[in-house]
Coordinates of C-alpha atoms in Angstrom, one line a residue:
M3 CA -275.7 -132.5 183.2
Y4 CA -275.2 -131.1 179.4
V5 CA -273.7 -134.4 177.3
H6 CA -273.3 -134.3 174.0
P7 CA -275.5 -136.8 171.3
T8 CA -271.6 -138.0 170.2
Y9 CA -270.1 -139.2 173.5
A10 CA -273.4 -140.5 174.7
L11 CA -273.3 -143.4 171.7
A12 CA -270.1 -145.0 173.6
I13 CA -272.0 -145.4 177.2
A14 CA -272.7 -147.9 178.6
A15 CA -275.4 -149.3 181.4
E16 CA -273.0 -148.6 184.0
G17 CA -271.0 -145.4 185.0
L18 CA -269.9 -143.7 182.4
G19 CA -269.9 -146.3 180.9
F20 CA -268.2 -146.9 177.8
A21 CA -269.1 -150.9 176.5
M22 CA -266.6 -152.6 176.2
A23 CA -264.4 -155.8 178.9
E24 CA -262.2 -154.2 180.8
R25 CA -258.9 -155.7 180.2
D26 CA -259.8 -155.6 176.5
S27 CA -256.9 -152.5 175.4
G28 CA -258.5 -151.9 172.6
E29 CA -261.1 -150.8 174.4
I30 CA -259.5 -149.0 176.6
I31 CA -258.0 -146.7 173.6
R32 CA -261.4 -146.3 172.1
I33 CA -262.7 -144.8 175.1
L34 CA -259.1 -142.8 175.9
D35 CA -259.7 -141.7 172.0
Q36 CA -264.1 -140.6 172.7
M37 CA -263.4 -138.6 175.7
I38 CA -260.9 -136.6 174.1
L39 CA -263.1 -136.0 170.9
R40 CA -266.0 -135.3 173.5
A41 CA -263.9 -132.9 175.0
V42 CA -262.2 -131.6 171.6
E43 CA -266.5 -131.8 170.4
A44 CA -266.8 -129.3 174.0
R45 CA -264.0 -126.3 173.1
A46 CA -262.8 -128.2 176.8
S47 CA -258.9 -127.4 177.2
D48 CA -258.7 -129.2 179.7
V49 CA -259.5 -133.0 181.2
H50 CA -259.6 -133.7 185.1
L51 CA -259.8 -137.4 185.4
E52 CA -260.7 -137.3 189.7
P53 CA -260.6 -140.9 192.0
K54 CA -263.5 -140.4 194.8
A55 CA -264.6 -143.9 196.8
S56 CA -267.0 -145.1 195.0
R57 CA -266.9 -143.2 190.9
V58 CA -264.0 -141.4 189.1
R59 CA -264.5 -138.0 189.3
V60 CA -264.8 -136.0 185.3
R61 CA -264.3 -132.6 184.4
F62 CA -264.1 -130.7 181.3
R63 CA -262.5 -126.7 181.6
V64 CA -264.1 -125.0 178.7
D65 CA -263.9 -121.3 178.6
G66 CA -262.6 -121.4 182.5
V67 CA -264.8 -123.6 184.3
L68 CA -264.7 -126.9 184.4
L69 CA -268.4 -128.5 183.5
E70 CA -269.0 -131.8 185.2
Q71 CA -269.6 -134.7 183.0
R72 CA -270.4 -138.2 183.9
S73 CA -268.4 -140.4 186.3
L74 CA -266.2 -143.1 185.2
T75 CA -266.0 -146.6 186.8
L76 CA -263.1 -147.5 189.6
R77 CA -263.1 -150.8 188.0
L78 CA -262.0 -149.0 184.0
F79 CA -259.6 -145.9 185.7
Q80 CA -256.5 -148.3 186.4
P81 CA -256.4 -149.4 182.6
M82 CA -257.2 -145.9 181.4
V83 CA -254.0 -144.6 183.8
S84 CA -251.5 -146.7 182.4
R85 CA -252.8 -145.7 178.6
I86 CA -252.4 -142.3 179.5
K87 CA -248.6 -143.3 180.5
V88 CA -247.3 -145.3 178.1
L89 CA -248.3 -142.9 175.5
A90 CA -247.3 -139.6 178.2
N91 CA -243.8 -142.2 178.8
M92 CA -244.1 -141.8 182.1
D93 CA -243.2 -144.6 184.8
I94 CA -246.3 -146.8 184.7
A95 CA -245.0 -149.0 188.6
E96 CA -244.8 -145.9 189.7
K97 CA -247.4 -144.5 191.9
R98 CA -246.6 -142.6 194.7
V99 CA -244.9 -139.1 193.3
P100 CA -245.9 -136.4 190.2
Q101 CA -245.5 -137.4 186.7
D102 CA -246.3 -135.4 183.4
G103 CA -245.1 -135.6 179.5
T104 CA -246.6 -135.2 176.0
F105 CA -248.4 -137.2 173.6
K106 CA -250.0 -136.8 170.0
V107 CA -253.5 -138.6 169.5
K108 CA -255.7 -138.5 166.7
V109 CA -259.1 -138.3 166.7
G110 CA -262.8 -139.2 165.2
G111 CA -261.2 -138.7 162.0
N112 CA -259.3 -135.9 161.6
D113 CA -255.6 -135.8 159.9
V114 CA -254.3 -132.8 162.3
P115 CA -253.2 -134.5 166.2
V116 CA -254.1 -133.8 169.2
A117 CA -251.5 -132.5 170.9
V118 CA -252.2 -133.3 174.8
R119 CA -250.0 -132.7 178.4
A120 CA -250.7 -134.8 180.1
S121 CA -249.6 -134.8 184.5
T122 CA -251.2 -137.5 187.2
F123 CA -250.9 -136.1 191.6
P124 CA -251.0 -138.9 193.8
S125 CA -253.8 -138.4 195.9
V126 CA -255.8 -139.9 198.7
S127 CA -258.2 -142.4 196.0
G128 CA -256.0 -142.6 193.8
E129 CA -253.7 -140.4 191.4
K130 CA -255.4 -138.0 189.5
V131 CA -255.3 -137.3 185.8
V132 CA -255.3 -134.0 184.2
M133 CA -254.9 -133.3 180.5
R134 CA -254.4 -130.3 178.9
L135 CA -255.8 -130.3 175.2
L136 CA -253.3 -128.4 172.9
L137 CA -256.0 -128.1 169.6
G138 CA -252.8 -127.1 166.9
A139 CA -250.1 -124.1 167.1
R140 CA -252.0 -120.7 166.4
T141 CA -251.4 -116.9 166.8
I142 CA -254.5 -113.2 167.7
P143 CA -253.0 -110.3 166.0
L144 CA -253.2 -107.5 168.5
D145 CA -256.4 -106.3 166.6
G146 CA -257.9 -109.4 167.3
L147 CA -257.7 -109.5 171.3
G148 CA -260.2 -107.4 171.9
L149 CA -258.4 -104.6 173.3
A150 CA -260.2 -100.7 172.7
A151 CA -259.0 -98.4 170.3
Q152 CA -257.0 -96.2 173.1
Q153 CA -255.4 -99.5 174.4
L154 CA -254.7 -100.7 171.0
K155 CA -252.4 -97.2 170.3
A156 CA -251.2 -97.2 173.4
V157 CA -249.6 -100.6 172.7
R158 CA -248.9 -100.4 169.7
N159 CA -246.9 -97.2 170.5
M160 CA -244.8 -99.9 173.8
V161 CA -243.8 -102.2 171.5
K162 CA -242.0 -99.5 168.9
Q163 CA -239.6 -98.9 171.7
Q164 CA -236.4 -99.9 171.1
S165 CA -235.9 -100.6 175.1
G166 CA -237.5 -100.9 178.6
L167 CA -239.2 -104.1 180.3
I168 CA -243.3 -104.4 178.9
L169 CA -245.7 -106.9 181.3
V170 CA -247.8 -108.9 180.7
T171 CA -250.2 -109.6 184.3
G172 CA -252.5 -111.4 185.1
P173 CA -253.6 -115.2 186.8
T174 CA -253.4 -118.9 185.0
G175 CA -255.4 -119.1 181.9
A176 CA -255.8 -115.3 181.2
G177 CA -253.7 -115.4 177.9
K178 CA -250.7 -114.0 178.5
T179 CA -249.0 -116.0 176.5
S180 CA -251.3 -115.3 172.7
T181 CA -250.9 -111.7 174.1
L182 CA -247.5 -112.0 173.9
Y183 CA -247.4 -113.6 171.0
A184 CA -249.3 -110.9 169.5
L185 CA -246.7 -108.5 170.6
L186 CA -244.5 -109.7 168.6
Q187 CA -246.2 -109.9 165.6
E188 CA -245.7 -106.5 165.6
I189 CA -241.9 -106.1 166.2
D190 CA -239.6 -106.7 162.7
T191 CA -238.1 -110.1 162.9
A192 CA -236.6 -108.7 159.6
S193 CA -234.0 -105.9 161.4
R194 CA -233.9 -107.2 164.6
N195 CA -233.1 -109.9 166.9
V196 CA -235.6 -111.9 168.9
I197 CA -235.1 -114.7 171.3
T198 CA -237.7 -115.9 173.7
L199 CA -237.1 -118.0 176.8
E200 CA -240.5 -119.6 177.2
D201 CA -241.8 -123.0 179.5
P202 CA -243.4 -124.7 177.3
I203 CA -243.3 -123.3 173.8
E204 CA -246.5 -123.5 172.8
V205 CA -246.4 -121.9 169.4
Q206 CA -243.3 -122.1 167.3
L207 CA -242.5 -118.9 165.1
P208 CA -241.4 -118.0 162.0
D209 CA -237.6 -115.7 161.5
I210 CA -236.9 -115.4 165.5
T211 CA -235.0 -118.1 168.1
Q212 CA -237.0 -119.9 170.3
G213 CA -235.7 -121.4 173.5
Q214 CA -237.2 -123.7 176.3
V215 CA -235.9 -123.9 179.9
A216 CA -235.0 -127.2 181.2
P217 CA -234.6 -126.3 185.4
K218 CA -233.7 -130.2 186.1
A219 CA -230.8 -129.7 183.3
G220 CA -230.0 -126.4 184.8
F221 CA -231.1 -124.4 182.0
T222 CA -233.6 -122.1 184.4
F223 CA -235.0 -118.0 183.4
E224 CA -232.5 -117.1 185.0
V225 CA -229.6 -119.0 183.7
G226 CA -230.9 -118.7 180.3
L227 CA -231.7 -115.3 180.0
R228 CA -227.8 -114.3 180.6
A229 CA -226.7 -116.5 178.0
V230 CA -229.4 -114.6 175.9
L231 CA -227.7 -111.6 176.7
R232 CA -224.6 -113.0 175.2
Q233 CA -226.8 -113.8 171.4
D234 CA -226.8 -110.0 170.6
P235 CA -230.9 -109.9 170.9
D236 CA -232.6 -106.8 170.4
V237 CA -235.4 -107.6 171.7
I238 CA -235.6 -110.7 174.6
L239 CA -239.2 -112.0 175.9
V240 CA -239.3 -114.8 179.4
G241 CA -242.2 -115.9 179.2
E242 CA -242.7 -115.7 183.2
M243 CA -240.7 -113.3 186.1
R244 CA -240.8 -116.5 189.1
D245 CA -237.6 -115.0 190.7
L246 CA -235.9 -112.2 192.1
Q247 CA -232.7 -113.1 189.9
T248 CA -234.4 -113.4 186.5
A249 CA -236.7 -110.2 187.4
R250 CA -233.2 -108.3 188.0
V251 CA -231.4 -109.4 184.8
A252 CA -234.9 -108.9 183.0
V253 CA -235.2 -105.6 184.9
Q254 CA -230.9 -104.4 184.2
A255 CA -231.7 -105.7 180.1
S256 CA -233.8 -103.5 179.8
L257 CA -231.9 -100.5 181.3
T258 CA -229.2 -101.6 178.8
G259 CA -230.8 -101.5 174.8
H260 CA -233.2 -104.2 175.2
L261 CA -236.6 -104.3 174.6
V262 CA -238.0 -107.1 177.2
L263 CA -241.5 -108.6 177.3
S264 CA -242.1 -110.5 180.3
T265 CA -245.3 -111.8 182.2
L266 CA -245.9 -111.6 185.7
H267 CA -248.6 -113.2 188.5
T268 CA -250.3 -109.8 190.1
N269 CA -254.2 -108.5 189.6
S270 CA -253.8 -105.2 188.1
T271 CA -251.4 -102.8 186.3
V272 CA -251.4 -100.9 190.4
E273 CA -250.6 -103.8 191.7
T274 CA -247.2 -104.7 189.3
M275 CA -245.5 -101.2 189.9
T276 CA -245.4 -102.1 193.4
R277 CA -245.4 -105.9 193.2
L278 CA -241.4 -105.2 191.2
V279 CA -240.6 -102.4 194.9
D280 CA -241.8 -105.2 197.6
I281 CA -239.7 -108.8 195.6
G282 CA -236.2 -106.6 195.7
L283 CA -235.9 -103.9 192.8
E284 CA -235.1 -100.8 193.4
P285 CA -237.8 -97.8 193.1
Y286 CA -235.9 -96.2 191.3
I287 CA -234.5 -98.9 188.7
V288 CA -237.8 -99.9 188.0
A289 CA -239.7 -96.5 187.1
N290 CA -236.6 -95.9 184.2
A291 CA -237.2 -99.8 182.8
L292 CA -240.9 -99.8 183.3
V293 CA -242.5 -98.6 179.3
G294 CA -246.1 -100.4 180.0
V295 CA -248.4 -102.6 181.8
I296 CA -250.8 -105.3 180.7
S297 CA -253.5 -106.0 182.5
Q298 CA -255.1 -108.6 181.2
R299 CA -258.1 -111.5 182.2
L300 CA -260.4 -113.6 179.5
I301 CA -263.9 -113.6 179.7
R302 CA -267.2 -115.5 178.8
K303 CA -269.4 -114.1 176.0
V304 CA -272.9 -114.4 176.0
C305 CA -273.5 -117.5 174.2
P306 CA -275.4 -115.6 171.1
R307 CA -278.7 -119.5 170.3
C308 CA -280.1 -117.9 174.2
V309 CA -279.4 -114.5 174.5
I310 CA -281.6 -111.9 176.0
F311 CA -281.5 -108.0 177.0
E312 CA -283.1 -106.4 179.9
R313 CA -283.0 -103.1 181.1
V314 CA -281.0 -102.1 183.9
T315 CA -282.0 -103.1 187.9
S316 CA -280.7 -101.9 191.4
E317 CA -279.3 -105.5 191.4
V318 CA -276.6 -104.5 188.3
S319 CA -275.0 -101.1 189.9
E320 CA -274.7 -101.7 193.6
G321 CA -273.1 -106.3 192.0
L322 CA -271.2 -104.3 189.4
G323 CA -269.8 -101.0 192.0
I324 CA -270.7 -98.6 189.0
D325 CA -273.8 -97.0 188.1
V326 CA -275.2 -97.8 185.1
H327 CA -277.7 -95.9 183.2
P328 CA -281.4 -97.0 184.1
E329 CA -282.5 -96.6 180.4
V330 CA -279.0 -99.3 178.7
E331 CA -280.4 -103.2 178.4
V332 CA -277.7 -105.6 179.5
A333 CA -277.6 -109.8 178.2
S334 CA -278.3 -112.6 180.1
A335 CA -278.4 -116.4 178.7
P336 CA -280.8 -119.1 180.0
G337 CA -278.7 -122.3 178.5
C338 CA -278.7 -124.0 175.1
P339 CA -277.1 -126.9 174.0
S340 CA -275.6 -125.3 171.2
C341 CA -273.4 -123.9 175.4
M342 CA -274.3 -127.0 176.6
N343 CA -276.8 -125.1 179.0
T344 CA -273.8 -122.9 180.5
G345 CA -275.8 -118.9 178.7
Y346 CA -272.0 -119.2 177.0
R347 CA -269.7 -119.7 173.9
G348 CA -266.1 -118.4 173.0
R349 CA -264.0 -116.1 175.0
M350 CA -262.9 -112.5 174.7
G351 CA -259.1 -110.3 176.8
L352 CA -260.7 -108.1 178.8
F353 CA -257.6 -104.9 179.6
E354 CA -256.1 -103.2 181.0
V355 CA -253.4 -100.9 179.3
L356 CA -250.7 -98.6 181.5
D357 CA -248.2 -96.4 179.7
V358 CA -246.4 -95.4 181.9
D359 CA -245.0 -91.7 182.0
D360 CA -242.8 -89.3 183.3
E361 CA -245.4 -88.7 186.4
L362 CA -246.2 -92.7 187.1
R363 CA -242.6 -93.3 187.2
Q364 CA -241.6 -89.7 189.9
I365 CA -244.4 -91.7 191.6
I366 CA -243.2 -95.3 192.0
K367 CA -239.7 -93.9 192.6
E368 CA -241.3 -92.3 195.2
K369 CA -243.2 -95.1 196.6
I370 CA -246.4 -93.7 196.6
T371 CA -249.0 -96.1 198.2
T372 CA -251.7 -98.4 195.9
G373 CA -255.0 -95.9 196.9
A374 CA -252.0 -92.8 195.3
I375 CA -251.4 -94.5 192.3
K376 CA -255.5 -95.4 191.7
R377 CA -255.9 -92.1 191.9
T378 CA -254.0 -90.7 190.0
L379 CA -255.6 -93.2 186.8
R380 CA -258.4 -92.0 187.8
E381 CA -257.7 -88.0 187.0
K382 CA -255.9 -89.5 183.6
G383 CA -258.8 -91.6 182.7
I384 CA -257.4 -94.8 182.4
P385 CA -260.0 -97.7 182.8
S386 CA -259.5 -100.3 185.1
L387 CA -260.2 -103.6 183.8
R388 CA -264.3 -103.7 185.4
R389 CA -264.8 -100.2 183.9
S390 CA -262.7 -101.1 180.9
G391 CA -265.5 -104.7 181.1
L392 CA -268.7 -102.7 181.3
R393 CA -268.5 -101.4 177.4
M394 CA -268.8 -105.7 176.9
V395 CA -271.4 -105.6 179.0
V396 CA -273.1 -102.9 177.9
G397 CA -272.2 -103.7 174.2
G398 CA -274.7 -107.6 174.9
L399 CA -271.2 -109.1 174.3
S400 CA -271.6 -110.4 177.8
T401 CA -273.3 -110.9 181.2
W402 CA -272.3 -108.1 184.1
Q403 CA -272.3 -110.7 187.0
E404 CA -269.4 -112.9 184.2
L405 CA -267.4 -109.9 184.7
V406 CA -267.4 -109.5 188.3
R407 CA -267.2 -113.7 188.8
I408 CA -263.6 -112.4 186.3
T409 CA -262.6 -109.3 188.1

């Protein structure tokens, strides 16, 4: 298990062992700051604190994977939970129901504070705490996401449409919001009215109107979307289509002169087309509304400091389910201190892009099976996620094991 040197300085003899007196609030503050600093230095997106029978398990999510850290003693845990609750404006006395909140903290002498979204969850052994670290408001341009040249051209053609529905799909943590923001940057906001509905607003963008839903107050995606339609919009971004009602309003909006961007939790472009019909939308409406689908994942990049290259073996082709030329070399990495002994450092986007044409619209209307749709896509030369990722593996950017893991 890798422990960063700056983090190790704060470790004392007991448990995670931060050198402190148990009830010294000043030391509790310092230990929490050290933990957040360590997580920032490790490029972690989340910090997990999980109470167990004899210890508190500490894990950082780095590049989408949880990495074990040294444990925290139980006697130090409750003061830390109380500190987090105070910062996040939670009820410090309530331990029976989940809570969430946000706060900002400056660590390591940095002028820019780290935004933290904290949540608690009651468990058998106590309250589990997860802190999501929001490391600065920045957006990635469309050509910086990792799209192949042909995919980039197809996506830009989608965004140029005056109306229709563009869906970005994938599991939680696949980078869908970054793609939506990149799409918005391609739109002329000087001549078009762009309004968003998000939960939460992760990056504040100039020249557009951003709204954050508040379900407890009755401001849901469905209610907000109906209100947005009275604001003379040209482009509408809906953070997520979570239910049939929201989907119906979004699709109708896309059919009445608006360009609608949204996300859906599906695993592929093919599944997206069938899912819309399965949740209750009429096939002919889906076919007429849908402009394009972008399915995506985040794939870990191989560590440049410990990368090695090896000739392809039969194991690679069998694992991928794709024939790879035997003279090709693929990357692997044993791990080093730079990558916390994981063999990977950083992530990039992996995409499957589907531009919906008349032939695909007819297929959707006829409710043809997913197998038939896949065959059509192969005939059109549209690569699946795994085949798109093969170019990254052959190019030495990632490993075949990582590609298999995420696809």
